[in-house]
C-alpha positions as a printed NumPy array, in Angstrom:
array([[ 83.683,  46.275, 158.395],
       [ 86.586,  46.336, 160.545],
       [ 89.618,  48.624, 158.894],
       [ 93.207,  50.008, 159.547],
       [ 94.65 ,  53.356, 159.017],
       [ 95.656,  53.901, 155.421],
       [ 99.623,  54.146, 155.251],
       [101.536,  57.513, 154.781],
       [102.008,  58.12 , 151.28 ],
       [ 99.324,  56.139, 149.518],
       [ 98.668,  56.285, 145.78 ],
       [ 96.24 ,  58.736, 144.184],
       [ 94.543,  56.87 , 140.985],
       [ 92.383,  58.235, 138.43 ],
       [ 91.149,  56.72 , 135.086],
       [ 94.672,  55.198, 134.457],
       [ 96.197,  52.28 , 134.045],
       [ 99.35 ,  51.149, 136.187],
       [101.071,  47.807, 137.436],
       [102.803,  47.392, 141.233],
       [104.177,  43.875, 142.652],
       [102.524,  43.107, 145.966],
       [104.842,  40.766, 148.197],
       [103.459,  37.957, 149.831],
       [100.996,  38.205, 152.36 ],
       [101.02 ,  42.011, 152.015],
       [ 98.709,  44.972, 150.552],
       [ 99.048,  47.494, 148.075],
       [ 96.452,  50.443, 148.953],
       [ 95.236,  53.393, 146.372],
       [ 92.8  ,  55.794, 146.531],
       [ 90.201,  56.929, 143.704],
       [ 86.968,  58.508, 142.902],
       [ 83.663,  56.58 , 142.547],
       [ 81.266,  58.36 , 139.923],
       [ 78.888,  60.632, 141.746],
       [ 75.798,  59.019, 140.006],
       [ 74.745,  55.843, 143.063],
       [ 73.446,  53.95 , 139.759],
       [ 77.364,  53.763, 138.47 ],
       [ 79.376,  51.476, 139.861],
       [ 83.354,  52.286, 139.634],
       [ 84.837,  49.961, 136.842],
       [ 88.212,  48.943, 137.046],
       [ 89.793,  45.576, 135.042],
       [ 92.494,  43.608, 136.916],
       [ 95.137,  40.957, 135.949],
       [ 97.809,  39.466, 137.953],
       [100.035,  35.953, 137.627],
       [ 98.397,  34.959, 141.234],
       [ 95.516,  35.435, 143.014],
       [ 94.803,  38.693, 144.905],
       [ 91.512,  40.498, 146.353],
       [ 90.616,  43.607, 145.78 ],
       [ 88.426,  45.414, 148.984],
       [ 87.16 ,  49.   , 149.207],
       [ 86.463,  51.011, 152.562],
       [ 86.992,  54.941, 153.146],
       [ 89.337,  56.9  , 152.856],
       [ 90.45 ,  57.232, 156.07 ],
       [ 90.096,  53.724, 156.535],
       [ 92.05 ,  51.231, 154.511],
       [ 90.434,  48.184, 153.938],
       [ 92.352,  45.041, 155.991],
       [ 90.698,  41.738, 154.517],
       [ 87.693,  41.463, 157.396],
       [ 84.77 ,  42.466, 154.736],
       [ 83.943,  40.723, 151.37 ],
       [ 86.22 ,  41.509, 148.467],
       [ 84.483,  42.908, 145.706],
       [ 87.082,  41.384, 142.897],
       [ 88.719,  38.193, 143.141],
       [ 91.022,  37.365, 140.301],
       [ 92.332,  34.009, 140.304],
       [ 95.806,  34.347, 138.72 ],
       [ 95.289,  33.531, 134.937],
       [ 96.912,  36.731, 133.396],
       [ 93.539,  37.764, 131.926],
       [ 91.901,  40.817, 132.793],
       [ 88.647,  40.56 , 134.901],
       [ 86.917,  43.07 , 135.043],
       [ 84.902,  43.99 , 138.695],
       [ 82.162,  46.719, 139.697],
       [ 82.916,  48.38 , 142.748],
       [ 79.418,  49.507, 144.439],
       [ 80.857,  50.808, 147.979],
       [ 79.49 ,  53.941, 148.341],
       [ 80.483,  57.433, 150.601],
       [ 79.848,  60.616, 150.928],
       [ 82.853,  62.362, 150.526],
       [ 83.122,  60.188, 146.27 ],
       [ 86.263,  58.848, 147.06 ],
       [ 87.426,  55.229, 148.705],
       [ 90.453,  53.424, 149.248],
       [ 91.071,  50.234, 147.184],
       [ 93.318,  47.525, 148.721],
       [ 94.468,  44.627, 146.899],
       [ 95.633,  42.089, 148.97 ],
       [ 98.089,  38.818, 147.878],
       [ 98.585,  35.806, 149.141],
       [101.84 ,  35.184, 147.126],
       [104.359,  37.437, 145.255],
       [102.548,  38.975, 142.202],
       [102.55 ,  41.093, 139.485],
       [ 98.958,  43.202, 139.334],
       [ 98.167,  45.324, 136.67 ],
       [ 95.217,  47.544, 137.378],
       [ 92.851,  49.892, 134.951],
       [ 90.462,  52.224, 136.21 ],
       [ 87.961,  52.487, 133.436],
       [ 85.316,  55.347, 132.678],
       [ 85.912,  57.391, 134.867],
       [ 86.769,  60.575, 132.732],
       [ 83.731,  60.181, 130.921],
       [ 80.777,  62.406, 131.783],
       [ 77.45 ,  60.868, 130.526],
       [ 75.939,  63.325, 128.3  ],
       [ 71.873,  63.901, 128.957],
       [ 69.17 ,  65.049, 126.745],
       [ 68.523,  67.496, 129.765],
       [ 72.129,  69.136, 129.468],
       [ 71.423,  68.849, 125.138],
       [ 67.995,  70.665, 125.644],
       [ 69.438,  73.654, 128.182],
       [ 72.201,  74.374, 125.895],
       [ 69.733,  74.747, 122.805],
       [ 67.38 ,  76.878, 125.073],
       [ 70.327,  79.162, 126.175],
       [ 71.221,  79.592, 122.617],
       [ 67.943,  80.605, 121.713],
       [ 67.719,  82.808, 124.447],
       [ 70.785,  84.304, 123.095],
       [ 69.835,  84.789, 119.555],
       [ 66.082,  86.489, 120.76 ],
       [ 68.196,  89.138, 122.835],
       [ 70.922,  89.582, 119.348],
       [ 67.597,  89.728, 117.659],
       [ 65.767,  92.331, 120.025],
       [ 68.726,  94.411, 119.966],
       [ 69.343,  94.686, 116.424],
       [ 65.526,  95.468, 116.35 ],
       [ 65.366,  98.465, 119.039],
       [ 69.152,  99.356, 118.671],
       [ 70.491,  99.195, 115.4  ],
       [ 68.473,  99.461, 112.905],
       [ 66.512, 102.645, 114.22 ],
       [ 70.047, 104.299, 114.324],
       [ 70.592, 103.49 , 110.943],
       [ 67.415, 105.176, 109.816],
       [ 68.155, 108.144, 111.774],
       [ 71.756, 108.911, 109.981],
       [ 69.709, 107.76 , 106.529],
       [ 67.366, 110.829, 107.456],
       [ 70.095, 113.061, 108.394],
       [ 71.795, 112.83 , 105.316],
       [ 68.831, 113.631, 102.896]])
């Protein structure tokens, strides 16, 4: 894929939902996280009163139109929604939307706040607790109590 410098200045998007009019024949570029899992693909729902594209490429690339688009959203004022697969190593990318006529876009990254709770993160928070409880346990065992039965004697 063939790309161009990203311009000075370009947007910083996360989870969020915003709207920007692209003039014809020009680009709007924004950068944004993609989920760390390679199984997720970042979600993002788009609707606009023309067609535009929407490309991806790194972040120190910006995306110029040479490479598939991985959205194309023909206009309708309906929200499509598109999976963006393009993967890096650094987890973020640059997004350009491109327009062949003056438009309206409004743009919502979705899911991206969300962390994906696992029985494995469930289960090691149970264990640590337990873990926890056996040491309160132990100590009130060894600690406590036997000091208690030592002032009890004391005092008789």
């Amino acid at each position: 894929m063939i790309a161009s410098e990203c311009p000075h200045g370009t947007d910083y998007r996360y989870d969020q939902e915003f709207n920007v009019t692209i003039q014809k024949g020009k680009w709007y570029f924004f950068f944004t996280n993609i989920p760390s899992d390679p199984e997720i693909p970042l979600q993002m729902s788009v609707k606009s009163n023309n067609s535009v594209s929407l490309f991806a490429g790194k972040i120190t690339d910006c995306p110029n139109g040479a490479g598939e688009p991985f959205l194309v959203v023909p206009g309708n004022n309906r929200y499509v929604r598109g999976f963006c697969t393009y993967r890096v190593d650094l987890g973020m990318i640059s997004v350009g939307i491109r327009a062949e006529e003056n438009v309206r876009v409004f743009v919502r990254l979705e899911g991206q706040h969300k962390e994906n709770t696992t029985k494995f993160m469930v289960l090691k928070l149970v264990l640590i607790l337990l873990v926890m409880l056996t040491l309160l346990f132990t100590f009130f065992c060894k600690v406590v109590l036997p000091n208690e039965m030592k002032q009890k004697y004391k005092s008789e």
